[in-house]
Structures are given as structure tokens and as C-alpha cells.
């Protein structure tokens, strides 16, 4: 494989950094070359967190050029729309968890909230395939990133990220109790739950 670009975006505190590290390690466990870099903008205050991951033998920089992401992975509705508009390539893929952290403009009444219809329209303009992930029964919002990782595995969206490699990555990065709780959800979701 020459190149596969993964653009990940979320809001500080949602776990996009952990999700990025899990995908990076899963790809590495699969024996593929991967480069990555994170950018944080006031992440601890609810700002944007972006991770660039590039997989392949012909990748020389971790930064994905604008409009060249094969897949956009987002943990929030506003950031999903931003990722599709700026990073997704024509014919790419979006997988996002349908949560909403209202940006300041929406809270102040100076901007309209983003709906799923807005995301679908943006994706249609670029011929992007959409996977919307949402479980209203999910008790712990900190596990939304594992819901998205499970969808990546279930639909085989990123080369090298399968049930075995993602499970090994989770074991690398999580303590015992956290691993046990997340593996229950991961196994349930990757089996189509």
C-alpha cells in the first residue's frame, strides 16, 4: 500500500488522543508503516484536537494535505462537519459518533447548531460514505471512542485495524479495570451489537 490517510478530530476530553494511539498501534501490530502527529488547540478547555495518521510505504510526512484524507474519524457532530469540509477527499469515508458539544457561537446564538442533515449534505457534495454511530443507552460517554473503534473494525475501514490488532492495542494502553470494561463493549460492538 502506498498511502492511506486517517484524519481524526474531536473536542478535548472526548478521548480522541487515546483513539488515535489505539489505531496507530493496531496498524503497527499489523506490520504496516504508520506516521502520526497530534495538534491540540486549548484541548483542556473544550478546544479541538486533531490527529493525523498516515499509513503506507510512500509516506514521508505525518501531516495530511487538505482534502486528501481517505477517512475522517470524528467524535462530535460539529467536528465531523469540519473534518468533511476540510480534510476528506472526494469519495472518502466519514465515521463519527453523533454527540454534540455546542461551540461558543451556538451558545451565544450567533451560529446555528449542526444537524445530521448538514453532515449528510456535506458528504453528498464530496461523495463521502457516512457511518453515523450513536447509542443512547451508552452509560459512559468516555467510551464513545471505543464505539467508533468498534465500527472501524466491524466495517474494515482502516487497513490493518481488525479485531485482533485493535484488541492488542487496547491491552497495550489500558489498565486492567479499564481494559475489562472496554473489551466488553468492543466485543459486543464488533460482533454487530
Coordinates of N, CA and C in Angstrom, one line a residue:
X1 N 0.8 -1.2 0.0 CA 0.0 0.0 0.0 C 0.9 1.2 0.0
X2 N 0.6 2.1 -0.9 CA 1.4 3.4 -1.0 C 1.0 4.4 0.1
X3 N -0.3 4.6 0.3 CA -0.7 5.7 1.2 C -2.2 5.5 1.6
X4 N -2.5 5.7 2.9 CA -3.9 5.7 3.4 C -3.9 6.7 4.5
X5 N -4.7 7.8 4.4 CA -4.7 8.9 5.3 C -5.9 8.9 6.2
X6 N -5.6 9.0 7.5 CA -6.7 8.9 8.6 C -6.6 10.3 9.3
X7 N -7.7 11.1 9.2 CA -7.8 12.3 9.9 C -8.8 12.2 11.0
X8 N -8.3 12.4 12.2 CA -9.2 12.2 13.4 C -9.4 13.5 14.1
X9 N -10.6 13.8 14.5 CA -11.0 15.1 15.1 C -12.0 15.0 16.2
X10 N -11.8 15.7 17.2 CA -12.8 15.7 18.3 C -12.6 16.9 19.2
X11 N -13.2 16.9 20.3 CA -13.1 18.0 21.3 C -12.3 17.5 22.5
X12 N -11.5 18.4 23.1 CA -10.7 18.0 24.2 C -11.5 17.3 25.3
X13 N -11.1 16.2 25.8 CA -11.8 15.4 26.8 C -12.6 14.3 26.3
X14 N -12.7 14.2 25.0 CA -13.5 13.1 24.4 C -12.7 11.8 24.2
X15 N -11.4 11.8 24.2 CA -10.6 10.6 24.1 C -10.1 10.4 22.6
X16 N -10.0 11.5 21.9 CA -9.5 11.4 20.5 C -8.0 11.0 20.5
X17 N -7.3 11.5 21.5 CA -5.9 11.1 21.7 C -5.7 9.6 21.9
X18 N -6.5 9.0 22.8 CA -6.4 7.6 23.0 C -6.9 6.8 21.8
X19 N -7.9 7.3 21.1 CA -8.4 6.6 19.9 C -7.3 6.6 18.8
X20 N -6.6 7.8 18.7 CA -5.5 7.9 17.7 C -4.4 6.9 18.1
X21 N -4.0 6.8 19.3 CA -3.0 5.9 19.7 C -3.4 4.4 19.5
X22 N -4.6 4.1 19.8 CA -5.1 2.7 19.6 C -5.0 2.4 18.1
X23 N -5.5 3.3 17.2 CA -5.4 3.0 15.8 C -3.9 2.9 15.3
X24 N -3.1 3.8 15.8 CA -1.7 3.7 15.4 C -1.1 2.4 15.8
X25 N -1.3 2.0 17.0 CA -0.7 0.7 17.5 C -1.3 -0.5 16.8
X26 N -2.6 -0.5 16.5 CA -3.2 -1.6 15.7 C -2.6 -1.7 14.4
X27 N -2.4 -0.6 13.7 CA -1.8 -0.6 12.4 C -0.3 -1.1 12.5
X28 N 0.4 -0.7 13.5 CA 1.7 -1.2 13.7 C 1.7 -2.7 14.0
X29 N 0.8 -3.2 14.8 CA 0.7 -4.6 15.1 C 0.4 -5.4 13.8
X30 N -0.2 -4.8 12.9 CA -0.5 -5.4 11.6 C 0.7 -5.5 10.7
X31 N 1.8 -4.8 11.1 CA 3.1 -4.8 10.3 C 3.1 -3.8 9.2
X32 N 2.2 -2.8 9.3 CA 2.2 -1.7 8.3 C 3.0 -0.5 8.9
X33 N 3.5 0.3 8.0 CA 4.2 1.5 8.4 C 3.2 2.6 8.7
X34 N 3.4 3.3 9.8 CA 2.4 4.4 10.1 C 3.2 5.6 10.7
X35 N 2.8 6.8 10.3 CA 3.3 8.0 10.9 C 2.1 8.8 11.4
X36 N 2.3 9.5 12.6 CA 1.2 10.3 13.1 C 1.7 11.5 13.9
X37 N 0.8 12.5 14.0 CA 1.1 13.7 14.8 C -0.3 14.2 15.3
X38 N -0.3 14.8 16.5 CA -1.5 15.4 17.1 C -1.3 16.9 17.1
X39 N -2.4 17.6 17.0 CA -2.4 19.0 17.2 C -3.5 19.3 18.2
X40 N -3.2 20.1 19.2 CA -4.1 20.4 20.2 C -4.4 21.9 20.3
X41 N -5.6 22.4 20.3 CA -5.9 23.8 20.5 C -6.8 24.0 21.7
X42 N -6.2 24.4 22.8 CA -6.9 24.5 24.0 C -7.8 23.3 24.4
X43 N -7.2 22.2 24.2 CA -7.9 20.9 24.3 C -8.5 20.7 25.7
X44 N -7.8 21.2 26.7 CA -8.3 21.0 28.1 C -9.5 21.9 28.4
X45 N -9.7 22.9 27.5 CA -10.9 23.8 27.7 C -11.9 23.6 26.6
X46 N -12.0 22.4 26.1 CA -13.0 22.0 25.1 C -12.7 22.4 23.7
X47 N -11.4 22.7 23.5 CA -11.0 23.0 22.1 C -10.8 21.8 21.2
X48 N -10.4 22.1 20.0 CA -10.3 21.0 19.0 C -9.0 20.2 19.2
X49 N -9.1 18.9 19.0 CA -8.0 18.0 19.0 C -8.0 17.3 17.7
X50 N -6.9 17.4 16.9 CA -6.8 16.7 15.6 C -5.6 15.8 15.6
X51 N -5.8 14.6 15.1 CA -4.7 13.7 14.9 C -4.6 13.3 13.4
X52 N -3.4 13.3 12.9 CA -3.1 12.9 11.5 C -2.4 11.6 11.6
X53 N -2.9 10.6 10.9 CA -2.2 9.3 10.8 C -2.1 8.9 9.3
X54 N -0.9 8.6 8.9 CA -0.7 8.2 7.5 C -0.1 6.8 7.5
X55 N -0.7 5.9 6.8 CA -0.3 4.5 6.7 C 0.2 4.3 5.3
X56 N 1.4 3.6 5.1 CA 1.9 3.2 3.8 C 3.4 3.3 3.7
X57 N 3.8 2.8 2.6 CA 5.2 2.8 2.3 C 5.8 4.0 1.6
X58 N 4.9 4.9 1.1 CA 5.3 6.1 0.4 C 4.9 7.3 1.1
X59 N 4.9 7.3 2.5 CA 4.5 8.4 3.3 C 5.8 9.0 3.9
X60 N 6.0 10.2 3.7 CA 7.3 10.9 4.2 C 7.0 11.9 5.3
X61 N 5.8 12.3 5.5 CA 5.4 13.4 6.4 C 4.1 12.9 7.2
X62 N 4.0 13.2 8.5 CA 2.8 12.8 9.2 C 1.6 13.7 8.9
X63 N 1.8 14.9 8.3 CA 0.7 15.8 8.1 C -0.1 15.4 6.8
X64 N -1.4 15.4 6.9 CA -2.2 15.1 5.7 C -2.5 16.4 5.0
X65 N -2.2 16.4 3.7 CA -2.6 17.6 2.9 C -4.1 17.8 2.9
X66 N -4.6 19.1 2.9 CA -6.0 19.4 2.8 C -6.7 18.6 1.7
X67 N -7.9 18.0 2.1 CA -8.7 17.3 1.1 C -8.1 16.0 0.6
X68 N -7.2 15.4 1.4 CA -6.6 14.1 1.0 C -6.8 13.0 2.0
X69 N -7.7 13.2 3.0 CA -8.0 12.1 3.9 C -8.9 11.0 3.3
X70 N -8.4 9.8 3.4 CA -9.2 8.7 2.9 C -10.4 8.5 3.9
X71 N -10.2 8.7 5.1 CA -11.2 8.6 6.1 C -11.1 9.7 7.2
X72 N -12.2 10.3 7.6 CA -12.3 11.2 8.7 C -13.0 10.5 9.8
X73 N -12.4 10.5 11.0 CA -12.9 9.9 12.2 C -13.2 11.0 13.2
X74 N -14.5 11.2 13.6 CA -14.8 12.3 14.4 C -15.6 11.8 15.6
X75 N -15.5 12.5 16.8 CA -16.2 12.1 18.0 C -17.3 13.1 18.3
X76 N -17.6 14.0 17.4 CA -18.5 15.1 17.7 C -19.1 15.6 16.4
X77 N -20.4 16.0 16.4 CA -21.1 16.4 15.2 C -20.5 17.6 14.5
X78 N -20.2 18.7 15.2 CA -19.6 19.9 14.6 C -18.2 19.6 14.0
X79 N -17.4 18.8 14.7 CA -16.1 18.5 14.2 C -16.2 17.5 13.0
X80 N -17.2 16.7 13.0 CA -17.4 15.8 11.8 C -17.6 16.6 10.6
X81 N -18.5 17.7 10.7 CA -18.7 18.5 9.6 C -17.5 19.3 9.1
X82 N -16.7 19.8 10.1 CA -15.5 20.5 9.8 C -14.5 19.5 9.1
X83 N -14.4 18.3 9.6 CA -13.5 17.3 9.0 C -13.8 17.0 7.6
X84 N -15.1 16.8 7.3 CA -15.5 16.5 5.9 C -15.2 17.7 5.0
X85 N -15.5 18.9 5.5 CA -15.3 20.1 4.6 C -13.8 20.3 4.3
X86 N -13.0 20.1 5.3 CA -11.6 20.5 5.1 C -10.6 19.3 4.8
X87 N -10.9 18.2 5.3 CA -9.9 17.1 5.2 C -10.3 15.9 4.3
X88 N -11.6 15.6 4.2 CA -12.0 14.4 3.4 C -11.7 14.6 1.9
X89 N -11.3 13.5 1.3 CA -11.1 13.6 -0.1 C -12.4 13.2 -0.8
X90 N -12.6 13.5 -2.1 CA -13.7 13.1 -2.8 C -13.8 11.6 -2.9
X91 N -14.9 11.0 -2.5 CA -15.1 9.6 -2.5 C -14.5 8.9 -1.2
X92 N -14.2 9.7 -0.2 CA -13.7 9.2 1.0 C -14.8 8.6 2.0
X93 N -14.4 8.5 3.2 CA -15.4 7.9 4.2 C -15.4 8.8 5.5
X94 N -16.5 8.9 6.1 CA -16.6 9.6 7.4 C -17.3 8.6 8.4
X95 N -16.6 8.4 9.5 CA -17.2 7.7 10.6 C -17.2 8.6 11.8
X96 N -18.4 8.8 12.4 CA -18.5 9.8 13.6 C -19.4 9.3 14.6
X97 N -19.1 9.7 15.9 CA -20.1 9.5 17.0 C -20.9 10.7 17.0
X98 N -22.2 10.5 17.0 CA -23.2 11.6 17.0 C -23.4 12.2 18.4
X99 N -22.4 12.9 18.9 CA -22.6 13.6 20.1 C -22.4 15.1 19.7
X100 N -22.9 16.0 20.6 CA -22.8 17.4 20.3 C -22.3 18.1 21.5
X101 N -21.2 18.8 21.3 CA -20.6 19.7 22.3 C -20.8 21.1 21.7
X102 N -21.7 21.9 22.1 CA -22.0 23.1 21.4 C -20.8 24.1 21.4
X103 N -20.5 24.6 20.2 CA -19.4 25.6 20.2 C -20.0 26.9 20.7
X104 N -19.1 27.8 21.0 CA -19.4 29.1 21.6 C -20.4 29.9 20.8
X105 N -20.3 29.9 19.5 CA -21.2 30.6 18.6 C -22.7 30.1 18.8
X106 N -22.9 28.8 18.9 CA -24.2 28.3 19.1 C -24.7 28.7 20.5
X107 N -23.9 28.6 21.5 CA -24.3 29.0 22.8 C -24.7 30.5 22.9
X108 N -24.0 31.3 22.1 CA -24.3 32.8 22.1 C -25.4 33.1 21.2
X109 N -25.9 32.2 20.4 CA -27.0 32.4 19.5 C -26.5 33.1 18.2
X110 N -25.2 33.1 17.9 CA -24.7 33.7 16.7 C -24.4 32.7 15.6
X111 N -24.6 31.4 15.9 CA -24.4 30.4 14.9 C -25.5 29.3 15.0
X112 N -25.8 28.7 14.0 CA -26.8 27.6 14.0 C -26.2 26.3 14.4
X113 N -26.9 25.4 15.2 CA -26.3 24.1 15.5 C -26.2 23.3 14.3
X114 N -25.3 22.3 14.3 CA -25.1 21.4 13.2 C -26.0 20.2 13.4
X115 N -26.7 19.8 12.4 CA -27.5 18.6 12.5 C -27.0 17.5 11.6
X116 N -27.6 16.3 11.7 CA -27.1 15.2 10.9 C -27.4 15.5 9.4
X117 N -28.4 16.2 9.1 CA -28.7 16.6 7.7 C -27.6 17.4 7.1
X118 N -27.0 18.3 7.9 CA -25.9 19.2 7.5 C -24.7 18.3 7.1
X119 N -24.5 17.3 7.9 CA -23.3 16.4 7.7 C -23.6 15.5 6.4
X120 N -24.8 15.0 6.3 CA -25.2 14.2 5.1 C -25.1 15.1 3.8
X121 N -25.5 16.3 3.9 CA -25.4 17.2 2.7 C -23.9 17.4 2.3
X122 N -23.1 17.7 3.3 CA -21.6 17.9 3.0 C -21.0 16.7 2.4
X123 N -21.4 15.5 3.0 CA -20.8 14.3 2.5 C -21.3 14.0 1.0
X124 N -22.5 14.3 0.8 CA -23.1 14.1 -0.6 C -22.3 14.9 -1.6
X125 N -22.0 16.2 -1.2 CA -21.2 17.0 -2.2 C -19.9 16.5 -2.5
X126 N -19.3 15.7 -1.7 CA -17.9 15.1 -1.9 C -18.0 13.6 -2.2
X127 N -19.2 13.1 -2.3 CA -19.4 11.6 -2.5 C -18.7 10.8 -1.4
X128 N -18.8 11.3 -0.1 CA -18.3 10.6 1.0 C -19.3 9.7 1.6
X129 N -18.8 8.5 1.9 CA -19.7 7.5 2.6 C -19.7 7.8 4.1
X130 N -20.9 7.7 4.7 CA -21.1 8.1 6.1 C -21.5 6.9 7.0
X131 N -20.8 6.8 8.1 CA -21.2 5.9 9.1 C -21.4 6.7 10.4
X132 N -22.7 6.8 10.8 CA -23.1 7.5 12.0 C -23.2 6.5 13.1
X133 N -22.5 6.8 14.2 CA -22.5 5.9 15.4 C -23.2 6.6 16.5
X134 N -24.1 6.0 17.1 CA -24.8 6.6 18.3 C -25.5 5.5 19.1
X135 N -25.4 5.5 20.4 CA -26.1 4.6 21.2 C -26.6 5.4 22.4
X136 N -27.9 5.7 22.4 CA -28.5 6.4 23.5 C -28.4 5.7 24.9
X137 N -28.2 4.4 24.9 CA -28.1 3.6 26.1 C -26.6 3.5 26.6
X138 N -25.7 4.1 25.9 CA -24.3 4.1 26.4 C -24.2 4.9 27.7
X139 N -23.9 4.2 28.8 CA -23.9 4.8 30.1 C -22.7 5.7 30.3
X140 N -21.5 5.4 29.7 CA -20.3 6.2 30.0 C -19.9 6.9 28.7
X141 N -20.0 8.2 28.6 CA -19.6 8.9 27.4 C -18.1 8.8 27.1
X142 N -17.3 8.4 28.1 CA -15.9 8.2 27.8 C -15.6 7.0 26.9
X143 N -16.6 6.2 26.7 CA -16.5 5.0 25.9 C -17.0 5.2 24.4
X144 N -17.3 6.5 24.1 CA -17.7 6.8 22.7 C -16.6 6.5 21.7
X145 N -15.4 6.7 22.2 CA -14.2 6.4 21.2 C -14.1 4.9 21.0
X146 N -14.5 4.1 21.9 CA -14.5 2.6 21.7 C -15.6 2.2 20.8
X147 N -16.7 2.9 20.9 CA -17.8 2.6 19.9 C -17.3 2.9 18.5
X148 N -16.6 4.0 18.3 CA -16.1 4.4 17.0 C -15.0 3.4 16.5
X149 N -14.1 3.0 17.4 CA -13.1 2.0 17.1 C -13.8 0.7 16.7
X150 N -14.8 0.3 17.4 CA -15.6 -0.9 17.0 C -16.2 -0.8 15.6
X151 N -16.7 0.3 15.3 CA -17.2 0.5 13.9 C -16.1 0.4 12.9
X152 N -15.0 1.0 13.2 CA -13.8 0.9 12.2 C -13.5 -0.6 12.0
X153 N -13.5 -1.4 13.1 CA -13.2 -2.8 12.9 C -14.3 -3.5 12.2
X154 N -15.5 -3.3 12.6 CA -16.7 -4.0 12.0 C -16.8 -3.8 10.5
X155 N -16.6 -2.6 10.1 CA -16.7 -2.3 8.7 C -15.4 -2.3 7.9
X156 N -14.3 -2.7 8.6 CA -12.9 -2.8 8.0 C -12.6 -1.5 7.2
X157 N -12.6 -0.4 8.0 CA -12.5 1.0 7.4 C -11.0 1.4 7.3
X158 N -10.1 0.9 8.1 CA -8.7 1.3 8.1 C -7.9 0.0 7.9
X159 N -7.0 0.0 6.9 CA -6.1 -1.1 6.7 C -5.3 -1.5 7.9
X160 N -5.3 -2.8 8.3 CA -4.6 -3.3 9.4 C -5.3 -3.2 10.7
X161 N -6.4 -2.5 10.8 CA -7.2 -2.4 12.1 C -8.3 -3.5 12.1
X162 N -8.0 -4.6 12.7 CA -9.0 -5.6 12.8 C -9.2 -6.0 14.3
X163 N -10.1 -7.0 14.6 CA -10.4 -7.3 16.0 C -9.1 -7.7 16.8
X164 N -8.2 -8.4 16.1 CA -7.0 -8.9 16.9 C -6.1 -7.7 17.1
X165 N -5.8 -6.9 16.1 CA -4.8 -5.8 16.3 C -5.3 -4.7 17.2
X166 N -6.6 -4.4 17.0 CA -7.2 -3.4 17.9 C -7.2 -3.9 19.4
X167 N -7.6 -5.2 19.6 CA -7.6 -5.7 20.9 C -6.2 -5.7 21.5
X168 N -5.2 -6.0 20.7 CA -3.8 -5.9 21.3 C -3.4 -4.5 21.6
X169 N -3.8 -3.5 20.8 CA -3.6 -2.1 21.1 C -4.2 -1.7 22.4
X170 N -5.5 -2.2 22.6 CA -6.2 -1.8 23.9 C -5.5 -2.4 25.1
X171 N -5.0 -3.7 24.9 CA -4.2 -4.3 26.0 C -2.9 -3.5 26.3
X172 N -2.3 -3.0 25.3 CA -1.1 -2.2 25.5 C -1.3 -0.9 26.3
X173 N -2.4 -0.3 26.1 CA -2.6 1.1 26.6 C -3.6 1.2 27.8
X174 N -4.3 0.2 28.1 CA -5.3 0.3 29.2 C -4.9 -0.5 30.4
X175 N -5.2 0.0 31.6 CA -5.1 -0.8 32.8 C -6.1 -1.8 32.9
X176 N -6.0 -2.7 33.8 CA -6.8 -3.9 33.9 C -8.3 -3.6 33.9
X177 N -8.7 -2.8 34.9 CA -10.2 -2.5 35.0 C -10.7 -1.8 33.8
X178 N -10.0 -0.8 33.3 CA -10.4 -0.1 32.1 C -10.5 -1.0 30.9
X179 N -9.5 -1.9 30.8 CA -9.5 -2.8 29.7 C -10.7 -3.8 29.7
X180 N -10.9 -4.3 30.9 CA -12.1 -5.2 31.0 C -13.4 -4.6 30.6
X181 N -13.6 -3.4 31.1 CA -14.9 -2.7 30.7 C -15.0 -2.4 29.2
X182 N -13.8 -1.9 28.7 CA -13.9 -1.5 27.3 C -13.9 -2.8 26.4
X183 N -13.3 -3.9 26.8 CA -13.3 -5.1 25.9 C -14.8 -5.7 25.9
X184 N -15.5 -5.5 26.9 CA -16.9 -6.0 26.9 C -17.7 -5.2 25.8
X185 N -17.6 -3.9 25.8 CA -18.2 -3.1 24.8 C -17.7 -3.4 23.4
X186 N -16.3 -3.5 23.3 CA -15.7 -3.7 22.0 C -16.1 -5.0 21.4
X187 N -16.1 -6.1 22.2 CA -16.5 -7.4 21.7 C -18.0 -7.4 21.2
X188 N -18.8 -6.8 22.0 CA -20.3 -6.7 21.7 C -20.5 -5.9 20.4
X189 N -19.8 -4.8 20.2 CA -20.0 -3.9 19.1 C -19.4 -4.5 17.8
X190 N -18.2 -5.2 17.9 CA -17.6 -5.7 16.7 C -18.3 -7.0 16.2
X191 N -19.2 -7.5 17.0 CA -20.0 -8.6 16.6 C -21.3 -8.2 16.1
X192 N -21.5 -6.9 15.9 CA -22.7 -6.4 15.3 C -23.7 -5.9 16.3
X193 N -23.4 -5.8 17.6 CA -24.3 -5.4 18.6 C -24.9 -4.0 18.5

